[in-house]
Coordinates of C-alpha atoms and ligand atoms in Angstrom, one line a residue:
Chain A
M1 CA -35.6 130.7 -29.6
R2 CA -35.9 131.2 -33.6
A3 CA -34.2 134.5 -33.6
N4 CA -31.1 133.2 -32.0
W5 CA -30.6 130.6 -34.1
L6 CA -30.5 133.6 -37.4
L7 CA -28.1 135.2 -35.3
I8 CA -26.2 132.2 -34.9
I9 CA -25.9 131.6 -39.1
L10 CA -26.2 135.0 -39.8
S11 CA -22.3 135.4 -37.9
I12 CA -21.4 131.8 -39.3
G13 CA -22.1 133.2 -42.6
L14 CA -20.3 136.5 -42.0
A15 CA -17.3 134.3 -41.2
L16 CA -16.9 132.2 -43.6
L17 CA -17.6 135.3 -46.5
G18 CA -14.5 137.3 -44.6
W19 CA -12.6 134.3 -45.0
Q20 CA -13.3 133.6 -48.4
V21 CA -12.6 137.2 -49.0
L22 CA -9.3 137.2 -46.9
A23 CA -8.1 133.9 -49.0
Q24 CA -8.8 135.6 -52.3
V25 CA -8.1 139.5 -51.2
G26 CA -4.8 138.1 -49.8
S27 CA -3.8 135.4 -52.6
F28 CA -2.5 133.0 -49.8
P29 CA -0.6 130.0 -50.9
T30 CA -2.8 127.5 -50.4
F31 CA -0.7 125.5 -47.5
M32 CA -1.1 128.7 -45.2
L33 CA -4.5 129.1 -46.4
P34 CA -6.9 127.9 -47.8
S35 CA -10.1 128.9 -48.4
P36 CA -13.5 128.6 -47.7
A37 CA -14.7 126.2 -50.6
Q38 CA -11.4 124.6 -50.5
V39 CA -11.8 123.1 -47.3
W40 CA -15.0 122.1 -48.6
E41 CA -13.7 120.3 -51.2
R42 CA -11.4 117.9 -48.7
F43 CA -14.2 117.8 -46.8
V44 CA -16.1 116.1 -49.7
T45 CA -13.1 113.8 -50.7
T46 CA -12.0 112.3 -46.8
L47 CA -15.9 112.1 -46.6
E48 CA -15.8 110.0 -50.4
D49 CA -12.6 107.7 -49.1
G50 CA -14.2 107.6 -45.7
S51 CA -11.1 108.8 -43.6
L52 CA -12.9 111.8 -42.1
L53 CA -15.8 109.2 -40.3
R54 CA -13.0 106.5 -39.7
N55 CA -11.4 108.7 -38.2
S56 CA -14.0 110.8 -36.6
A57 CA -14.9 107.0 -34.9
A58 CA -11.9 106.3 -33.6
T59 CA -11.3 109.7 -31.3
L60 CA -15.3 109.9 -30.8
L61 CA -14.6 106.4 -28.9
E62 CA -11.2 107.6 -27.3
V63 CA -13.3 110.2 -25.9
L64 CA -16.3 108.7 -25.0
L65 CA -14.4 106.0 -23.1
G66 CA -12.3 108.1 -22.0
L67 CA -15.2 110.2 -20.1
V68 CA -16.8 106.9 -19.0
L69 CA -13.7 106.6 -16.6
G70 CA -12.9 109.8 -15.9
V71 CA -16.3 110.8 -14.2
G72 CA -16.7 106.5 -13.2
V73 CA -13.4 107.0 -11.2
A74 CA -13.6 110.9 -10.2
S75 CA -17.3 109.8 -8.8
A76 CA -16.4 106.5 -7.0
L77 CA -13.6 109.0 -5.1
G78 CA -15.5 112.2 -5.3
Y79 CA -18.3 110.1 -2.9
T80 CA -15.7 108.9 -0.5
L81 CA -13.9 112.4 0.0
A82 CA -16.8 114.2 0.3
K83 CA -18.0 111.9 3.1
S84 CA -14.6 111.9 4.9
L85 CA -13.4 114.9 5.8
P86 CA -10.1 113.4 7.3
L87 CA -9.5 111.8 4.0
E88 CA -10.0 115.1 1.9
R89 CA -6.8 116.4 3.7
L90 CA -4.9 113.4 4.1
L91 CA -5.4 113.1 -0.2
S92 CA -5.8 116.0 -2.2
P93 CA -2.2 117.3 -1.8
Y94 CA -1.9 114.6 -4.1
I95 CA -4.5 115.3 -6.0
I96 CA -4.0 118.9 -6.4
A97 CA -0.2 118.1 -7.0
S98 CA -1.4 115.3 -10.0
Q99 CA -3.9 118.5 -11.2
S100 CA -0.3 120.7 -11.4
I101 CA 1.4 118.7 -14.3
P102 CA 0.6 119.3 -17.3
I103 CA -1.3 116.0 -19.4
V104 CA 0.6 117.4 -22.2
A105 CA 3.9 115.9 -20.6
I106 CA 2.7 112.5 -19.4
A107 CA 1.1 112.1 -21.9
P108 CA 4.2 110.4 -24.2
L109 CA 4.9 108.7 -21.1
L110 CA 1.5 106.7 -21.0
V111 CA 1.8 105.6 -24.7
I112 CA 5.1 104.3 -23.9
W113 CA 4.1 102.2 -20.9
F114 CA 0.4 101.4 -23.0
G115 CA 1.2 101.6 -26.1
P116 CA -0.2 103.9 -29.6
G117 CA -3.4 102.2 -29.3
L118 CA -6.5 102.3 -27.8
I119 CA -6.1 102.5 -24.0
S120 CA -3.3 105.6 -23.7
K121 CA -5.7 107.3 -25.6
V122 CA -8.2 106.5 -23.5
L123 CA -6.2 106.9 -20.2
I124 CA -5.5 110.5 -21.2
C125 CA -8.9 111.2 -21.8
A126 CA -10.0 110.0 -17.8
L127 CA -7.2 112.2 -16.6
I128 CA -7.9 115.2 -18.3
V129 CA -11.6 115.0 -17.2
F130 CA -11.0 113.3 -13.6
F131 CA -10.2 116.4 -11.5
P132 CA -13.0 119.0 -12.6
V133 CA -15.3 116.1 -12.4
L134 CA -14.2 115.1 -8.9
V135 CA -13.9 118.4 -7.7
N136 CA -17.7 119.4 -9.2
I137 CA -19.3 116.0 -7.0
V138 CA -17.4 117.3 -3.8
V139 CA -18.7 120.6 -3.9
G140 CA -22.2 119.1 -5.6
L141 CA -22.1 116.5 -2.3
R142 CA -21.0 119.2 0.1
S143 CA -23.5 121.8 -0.7
V144 CA -26.5 119.1 0.1
P145 CA -28.8 121.8 2.6
Q146 CA -28.5 119.9 6.1
D147 CA -31.8 119.8 6.5
L148 CA -32.7 117.4 3.8
R149 CA -30.4 114.8 4.9
D150 CA -31.9 115.7 8.7
L151 CA -34.7 115.5 7.0
M152 CA -33.7 111.6 5.3
R153 CA -32.1 110.6 9.0
S154 CA -34.7 110.9 11.0
L155 CA -37.0 109.1 8.3
R156 CA -34.4 106.2 8.9
A157 CA -33.0 106.2 5.3
T158 CA -30.1 104.4 4.0
R159 CA -26.9 104.7 2.9
W160 CA -28.5 103.9 -0.5
Q161 CA -31.5 105.7 -0.4
T162 CA -30.3 108.9 1.2
F163 CA -27.9 108.3 -2.0
R164 CA -30.4 108.3 -4.8
L165 CA -33.1 110.1 -3.1
L166 CA -31.1 113.8 -1.9
E167 CA -27.5 113.5 -2.7
L168 CA -28.1 112.1 -6.5
P169 CA -30.4 114.1 -7.5
A170 CA -29.4 117.1 -5.0
A171 CA -25.9 117.3 -6.5
L172 CA -27.4 116.2 -10.0
P173 CA -26.5 120.8 -11.6
V174 CA -23.1 120.4 -10.3
L175 CA -22.3 117.5 -11.5
L176 CA -23.4 118.1 -14.5
G177 CA -22.0 121.0 -14.5
G178 CA -18.7 119.1 -14.7
L179 CA -20.3 116.7 -17.1
R180 CA -20.7 119.0 -19.4
I181 CA -16.6 120.8 -18.9
G182 CA -15.7 117.3 -18.2
A183 CA -17.3 116.4 -22.4
T184 CA -15.4 119.0 -24.0
L185 CA -11.8 118.1 -21.8
S186 CA -12.0 114.8 -23.3
V187 CA -12.0 116.2 -26.3
I188 CA -8.9 117.5 -26.4
G189 CA -7.3 114.9 -24.3
A190 CA -8.4 112.9 -27.2
V191 CA -6.5 115.1 -29.3
V192 CA -3.3 115.3 -27.3
G193 CA -3.1 111.5 -26.9
E194 CA -3.2 111.3 -31.0
F195 CA -0.5 113.8 -31.2
V196 CA 2.2 112.0 -29.1
G197 CA 1.8 108.6 -31.3
A198 CA -1.5 107.5 -32.7
N199 CA -2.1 105.5 -36.3
R200 CA -5.8 106.5 -37.1
G201 CA -8.0 109.4 -35.0
L202 CA -8.9 113.1 -35.7
G203 CA -5.5 114.4 -34.4
F204 CA -3.6 111.8 -36.2
L205 CA -5.1 113.3 -39.5
V206 CA -4.1 117.3 -38.8
N207 CA -0.9 115.5 -37.8
V208 CA -1.2 114.0 -41.6
G209 CA -2.3 116.9 -43.1
R210 CA 0.8 119.1 -41.3
G211 CA 3.6 117.2 -41.8
M212 CA 1.9 117.0 -46.0
Y213 CA 1.6 121.0 -46.0
D214 CA -2.3 119.8 -47.0
T215 CA -3.6 122.3 -44.6
A216 CA -7.1 122.1 -45.6
L217 CA -7.0 118.5 -44.3
V218 CA -5.6 119.8 -41.2
F219 CA -9.1 122.4 -41.3
V220 CA -11.1 119.3 -42.0
A221 CA -10.4 117.8 -39.0
V222 CA -10.0 121.2 -37.2
F223 CA -13.6 121.3 -37.7
A224 CA -14.7 118.0 -37.5
L225 CA -13.4 118.4 -33.6
V226 CA -15.3 121.1 -33.1
A227 CA -18.1 119.9 -34.5
M228 CA -17.8 116.3 -32.2
A229 CA -16.7 119.1 -29.1
M230 CA -19.9 120.8 -29.5
L231 CA -21.8 117.6 -30.3
L232 CA -21.3 116.0 -26.9
Y233 CA -21.3 119.9 -25.0
G234 CA -24.8 119.8 -26.6
L235 CA -26.1 116.0 -25.7
V236 CA -25.0 117.3 -22.2
A237 CA -26.8 120.5 -21.9
L238 CA -30.1 118.6 -23.5
L239 CA -29.4 115.9 -20.3
E240 CA -29.5 119.0 -18.6
A241 CA -32.4 120.5 -19.9
H242 CA -34.8 117.1 -19.5
L243 CA -32.8 116.0 -15.7
L244 CA -33.1 120.2 -14.4
A245 CA -36.4 121.1 -15.4
W246 CA -37.4 121.4 -12.1
Q247 CA -35.0 124.2 -11.7
K248 CA -36.1 126.2 -14.3
E249 CA -37.7 129.6 -13.9
N250 CA -40.7 130.6 -14.9
T251 CA -40.1 132.9 -17.0
E252 CA -43.6 132.3 -18.8
Chain B
M1 CA -55.1 108.4 31.1
N2 CA -52.7 106.4 29.6
P3 CA -50.2 104.5 32.4
I4 CA -46.6 104.9 30.2
P5 CA -46.7 108.7 29.3
A6 CA -45.8 109.1 24.9
L7 CA -42.7 110.8 26.3
V8 CA -40.5 111.0 29.6
I9 CA -37.1 113.2 29.4
N10 CA -35.6 112.7 32.6
H11 CA -32.2 115.6 33.4
L12 CA -31.4 116.3 29.6
S13 CA -28.1 118.4 28.8
A14 CA -27.4 119.5 26.0
V15 CA -23.3 120.5 25.4
F16 CA -21.8 121.7 22.5
P17 CA -18.3 121.8 22.0
T18 CA -16.3 125.2 21.9
E19 CA -12.9 126.5 22.6
D20 CA -14.1 127.3 25.8
G21 CA -15.9 124.2 27.4
G22 CA -17.9 124.3 25.8
L23 CA -21.8 125.5 24.9
H24 CA -24.3 124.6 26.7
A25 CA -28.0 124.7 25.1
L26 CA -30.2 122.7 26.9
T27 CA -29.7 122.2 31.3
D28 CA -31.2 119.7 32.7
I29 CA -34.5 119.7 31.8
S30 CA -37.0 117.9 32.8
F31 CA -40.6 117.0 31.9
Q32 CA -43.2 114.3 30.6
V33 CA -46.4 114.4 27.6
Q34 CA -49.1 112.4 28.3
A35 CA -50.0 110.3 25.6
E36 CA -52.3 112.9 22.9
Q37 CA -51.5 115.7 24.8
F38 CA -50.2 119.3 22.5
V39 CA -47.5 120.6 24.6
C40 CA -46.0 124.4 23.3
V41 CA -42.7 125.2 23.7
L42 CA -41.2 128.5 23.6
G43 CA -38.4 130.4 24.6
P44 CA -36.3 133.2 23.6
S45 CA -34.4 132.6 20.5
G46 CA -31.3 130.5 21.0
S47 CA -32.5 129.4 24.4
G48 CA -32.3 125.7 23.0
K49 CA -35.9 125.0 21.2
T50 CA -34.6 124.0 17.9
T51 CA -31.8 121.2 19.7
L52 CA -35.0 120.2 22.5
L53 CA -36.5 119.3 19.3
R54 CA -33.7 117.3 17.7
C55 CA -32.6 115.9 20.6
L56 CA -36.0 114.2 20.6
A57 CA -36.2 113.5 17.2
G58 CA -33.5 111.4 17.5
L59 CA -31.3 113.6 15.5
L60 CA -28.6 114.6 18.5
S61 CA -27.4 112.6 21.2
P62 CA -28.2 114.4 24.5
T63 CA -24.5 115.0 26.9
Q64 CA -27.0 113.9 29.2
G65 CA -29.6 112.2 30.4
E66 CA -32.6 110.1 28.8
I67 CA -35.1 110.8 27.2
L68 CA -38.2 107.2 27.3
L69 CA -40.2 107.0 23.6
N70 CA -43.5 104.8 24.9
G71 CA -41.7 104.1 27.7
E72 CA -38.3 102.3 25.3
P73 CA -34.9 104.8 25.7
L74 CA -34.7 106.8 22.2
T75 CA -31.0 106.3 20.9
G76 CA -31.3 107.5 17.5
P77 CA -34.8 108.2 14.6
R78 CA -37.6 106.4 15.2
Q79 CA -40.4 104.8 13.4
G80 CA -43.4 106.8 14.2
V81 CA -42.1 110.1 14.5
G82 CA -42.7 112.9 12.2
L83 CA -40.8 116.5 12.5
V84 CA -42.0 119.6 10.6
F85 CA -38.3 121.7 10.4
Q86 CA -37.8 125.6 11.1
K87 CA -38.7 125.7 7.3
A88 CA -40.7 123.8 5.1
N89 CA -37.8 121.5 3.9
L90 CA -39.0 120.3 0.8
M91 CA -37.2 118.9 -2.5
P92 CA -37.6 121.2 -4.6
W93 CA -36.8 118.8 -7.3
R94 CA -40.0 116.7 -6.3
S95 CA -43.5 117.5 -7.1
V96 CA -46.1 118.1 -3.6
L97 CA -47.5 114.9 -4.2
E98 CA -44.3 113.1 -4.5
N99 CA -42.8 115.6 -1.7
I100 CA -44.9 113.5 0.9
L101 CA -44.6 110.4 -0.5
L102 CA -41.5 110.8 0.3
P103 CA -41.4 108.6 4.2
L104 CA -43.5 105.9 2.5
E105 CA -41.2 105.2 -0.6
I106 CA -37.8 105.3 2.2
Q107 CA -40.5 103.0 4.8
G108 CA -41.0 100.4 1.7
L109 CA -44.4 101.1 1.4
E110 CA -46.4 99.7 -1.9
K111 CA -47.2 102.2 -4.3
E112 CA -50.5 101.9 -4.3
A113 CA -51.0 102.0 -1.0
A114 CA -48.8 104.7 -0.5
L115 CA -50.2 107.2 -3.7
D116 CA -53.6 105.9 -1.7
K117 CA -51.8 107.6 2.0
A118 CA -50.5 110.8 0.0
R119 CA -53.9 111.7 -1.3
Q120 CA -55.7 111.3 1.6
M121 CA -52.6 113.2 3.3
V122 CA -53.1 116.6 -0.3
E123 CA -56.7 116.7 0.9
L124 CA -55.9 117.0 4.4
V125 CA -54.1 119.6 4.4
G126 CA -56.4 121.3 1.0
L127 CA -54.0 121.4 -1.4
Q128 CA -56.0 119.0 -4.6
G129 CA -55.6 120.5 -7.5
F130 CA -51.9 120.9 -6.8
E131 CA -50.3 117.6 -6.8
A132 CA -48.2 118.0 -9.4
S133 CA -46.6 121.5 -8.4
L134 CA -42.9 122.2 -7.6
P135 CA -42.0 123.2 -4.3
R136 CA -41.1 126.9 -6.4
D137 CA -44.5 127.1 -7.3
L138 CA -46.0 127.3 -4.0
S139 CA -46.9 130.2 -1.3
G140 CA -44.4 130.3 1.8
G141 CA -48.1 128.9 3.7
M142 CA -48.7 125.9 1.1
A143 CA -45.1 124.6 1.1
Q144 CA -45.3 124.4 4.6
R145 CA -48.5 122.3 4.6
V146 CA -46.8 119.9 2.5
A147 CA -44.6 119.2 4.9
I148 CA -47.1 119.2 7.7
A149 CA -48.3 116.7 5.0
R150 CA -44.9 115.2 4.9
A151 CA -44.7 115.0 8.4
L152 CA -49.0 113.0 9.2
V153 CA -48.1 110.0 6.0
Q154 CA -47.0 107.8 7.9
D155 CA -49.7 108.8 11.0
P156 CA -47.1 108.8 13.7
G157 CA -47.9 108.5 17.2
L158 CA -45.9 111.6 17.7
L159 CA -45.5 115.3 15.9
L160 CA -42.4 117.5 16.6
L161 CA -42.8 120.9 14.9
D162 CA -40.4 123.6 15.1
E163 CA -42.0 126.9 14.7
P164 CA -44.0 125.8 11.6
F165 CA -46.0 128.5 11.0
G166 CA -42.8 131.1 11.5
S167 CA -42.6 132.4 8.2
L168 CA -46.3 132.7 7.6
D169 CA -48.3 136.1 7.6
A170 CA -50.4 136.7 10.7
L171 CA -54.0 135.6 9.2
T172 CA -52.2 132.4 7.3
R173 CA -51.0 131.5 10.7
E174 CA -54.0 131.9 12.3
R175 CA -56.2 128.8 10.3
M176 CA -53.1 126.9 9.5
G177 CA -53.5 126.7 13.4
D178 CA -56.8 126.0 12.8
E179 CA -55.9 123.1 10.4
L180 CA -53.4 122.0 12.9
L181 CA -56.6 121.3 15.1
R182 CA -58.2 119.7 13.1
I183 CA -55.7 116.8 12.3
W184 CA -54.8 117.0 16.1
Q185 CA -58.2 116.0 17.4
A186 CA -59.0 113.6 13.7
R187 CA -56.0 111.5 14.8
R188 CA -55.0 111.9 18.3
K189 CA -51.5 112.5 18.2
T190 CA -48.5 113.6 20.6
V191 CA -48.0 116.9 19.3
L192 CA -44.9 119.0 21.1
M193 CA -44.8 122.3 18.7
V194 CA -42.3 125.1 18.8
T195 CA -43.2 128.6 18.6
H196 CA -42.3 132.3 19.1
S197 CA -46.0 133.2 19.8
I198 CA -47.7 133.4 23.2
S199 CA -51.5 133.6 22.0
E200 CA -50.4 131.4 18.9
S201 CA -49.0 127.9 21.8
L202 CA -52.0 129.0 24.0
F203 CA -54.7 129.0 21.6
L204 CA -53.3 125.8 20.6
A205 CA -51.8 124.3 23.7
D206 CA -52.8 121.8 26.5
R207 CA -49.4 122.9 28.2
V208 CA -47.0 125.4 27.5
L209 CA -42.9 124.7 28.0
V210 CA -41.1 127.8 27.8
L211 CA -37.3 127.9 28.0
S212 CA -34.6 129.6 29.6
P213 CA -32.3 132.1 27.9
R214 CA -28.7 130.6 27.6
P215 CA -28.1 127.3 29.6
G216 CA -31.5 127.0 28.6
R217 CA -33.7 125.5 31.2
L218 CA -36.9 125.0 32.0
R219 CA -38.7 127.6 33.3
L220 CA -42.0 127.5 33.1
D221 CA -44.5 124.6 33.2
L222 CA -47.9 126.2 32.2
A223 CA -51.7 124.4 32.4
V224 CA -53.7 126.0 29.8
N225 CA -57.4 125.1 31.5
L226 CA -59.3 126.7 27.8
P227 CA -62.3 124.3 27.4
R228 CA -62.0 122.8 24.0
P229 CA -63.2 123.8 21.1
R230 CA -60.6 126.6 21.3
L231 CA -62.7 129.4 19.7
A232 CA -61.7 132.7 17.9
E233 CA -63.0 135.3 20.8
M234 CA -61.0 133.2 23.6
R235 CA -58.6 135.0 22.8
Y236 CA -60.3 137.8 24.6
S237 CA -60.9 136.5 27.5
P238 CA -59.6 137.3 30.8
A239 CA -58.6 133.6 31.4
F240 CA -56.0 133.9 28.2
A241 CA -55.2 137.0 29.2
D242 CA -53.9 136.0 32.3
L243 CA -52.0 132.7 31.1
A244 CA -50.7 135.6 28.8
R245 CA -49.1 136.9 30.8
Q246 CA -47.8 134.4 32.5
V247 CA -45.7 132.9 29.4
R248 CA -44.9 136.6 29.4
A249 CA -42.9 136.9 32.3
A250 CA -41.5 133.9 32.1
I251 CA -39.9 134.7 28.7
E252 CA -39.0 138.2 29.7
Ligands
ATP301 N1 -25.0 122.1 15.3 C1 -24.7 123.0 16.6 N2 -23.4 123.1 17.4 C2 -23.1 124.3 17.9 N3 -24.0 124.4 18.7 C3 -25.4 124.7 18.3 C4 -25.7 123.9 17.3 N4 -26.4 124.0 17.4 C5 -27.6 124.8 18.3 N5 -26.6 125.4 18.5 C6 -25.9 126.9 19.8 O1 -27.2 126.1 20.7 C7 -27.9 127.4 21.2 C8 -29.7 126.5 21.0 O2 -29.8 127.0 19.8 P1 -31.0 126.3 19.1 O3 -31.0 126.7 17.6 O4 -31.1 125.3 20.0 O5 -32.0 127.8 19.7 P2 -33.9 128.0 19.3 O6 -34.3 128.1 20.7 O7 -33.9 127.1 18.6 O8 -33.6 129.1 18.7 P3 -34.4 129.6 17.2 O9 -35.4 130.5 18.2 O10 -33.5 131.2 17.2 O11 -34.4 128.8 16.8 C9 -27.5 128.2 20.0 O12 -26.9 129.6 21.2 C10 -27.4 127.8 18.8 O13 -25.8 129.2 18.9
MG302 MG1 -35.2 127.0 16.9

């Protein structure tokens, strides 16, 4: 574990070094490739004037609300679909078709309909999160062993008890897998939404940086986005480690 | 003897729908079991033993015929019936104690009383010290004992066991059989147990039923008049050998 961390830090250090060398040797204009040092400077200024935090907070809010909405709707629909094969047959063509529409193409529509504010971004995030989570929930619920279902039935468990005591814990590994994918996708959704039309957020910051040839600012925003996606991913992984402790192999 | 038999099965048939007219798993089965009797069911693979048990547990409604439990027609899973599946069928995310607690939790028993009962069961099946272990850390025999404890925790009057020792080695299997007899004698239950082992059935049961291969008719209903307590030496007695010959002839 410790060696792992050292390796990660080492590889980041090497990448930064390579970047710095490339920037200096190539002597590219700053608007093409700023050096790490320049990006760091820009990072400090955006931190000091509060713009980085403000825009990060805006994006994070969109991401989280979108995640909650997407996961919520996908869970409810997924549970219904998993319970009813006819309903799944009926609805799955629409669901799959909805998936073949690139989110980038309908993002402008959503911004036109719901304005450039929070709501359109949340909807875009929710849409992009929806499908993978839905699929995972259906797969997770369908994979609950029939013998355990029979056990619950023989014990005369209510629907709610079956859900709480069997289906939820049994489907949790697959479900959290979906959440992990969903969390990173939600960040992408927020950026797509902000590209189309927004006056705040990290995607907006990227746009601003691009418009002013302030490439260092673009780098800062991109790194902030990566950090946010990794943070969310890490949080879900942490949740997994905690909730799925029973699944871990005993390797000691 | 109790005037009302614990179990009455009248002209029971179970047909699974197929394209070519249906698969007859059980055909016109009739028998009665007196309270506190220990009955073993034998038959070649696919002869409908599990199907019979699923009918008796109320998990499967028979195509024809009726089942009376303590004089009342069976329409679905009933309180007071303990079921042990062919596999241990434990919830992998629950500890030994929590698995045994499950039926009481569903029943809505008050926490302290439930814990009390569950601990008694742990003792009964000799798993003290393993209360907090997860199923993955148990041997096959231990897992099966947890399954038996789980079936017993509600103190059911009728115990249905589907090859509960199927996955165990011969020695563990004999020991588990002894334990089952001890529990049966201490708690006076009606037991219906499916097994593949002729000697096991003769050693445990008051009575042995043999099902024929599909379409699953009752081929033999044999009283096992060996004295109790059953001792290991009896397995080598002439009376035992004679019974074994009869059962074998019915199965082949
Ligand atoms: N849900 C089902 N749908 C269709 N056919 C089934 C179903 N359950 C069982 N069968 C069929 O019914 C027959 C009897 O099955 P059952 O499981 O009762 O046999 P068994 O005696 O328990 O066999 P084994 O000793 O291998 O466990 C088999 O031919 C099986 O394929
Ligand atoms: Mg079977």
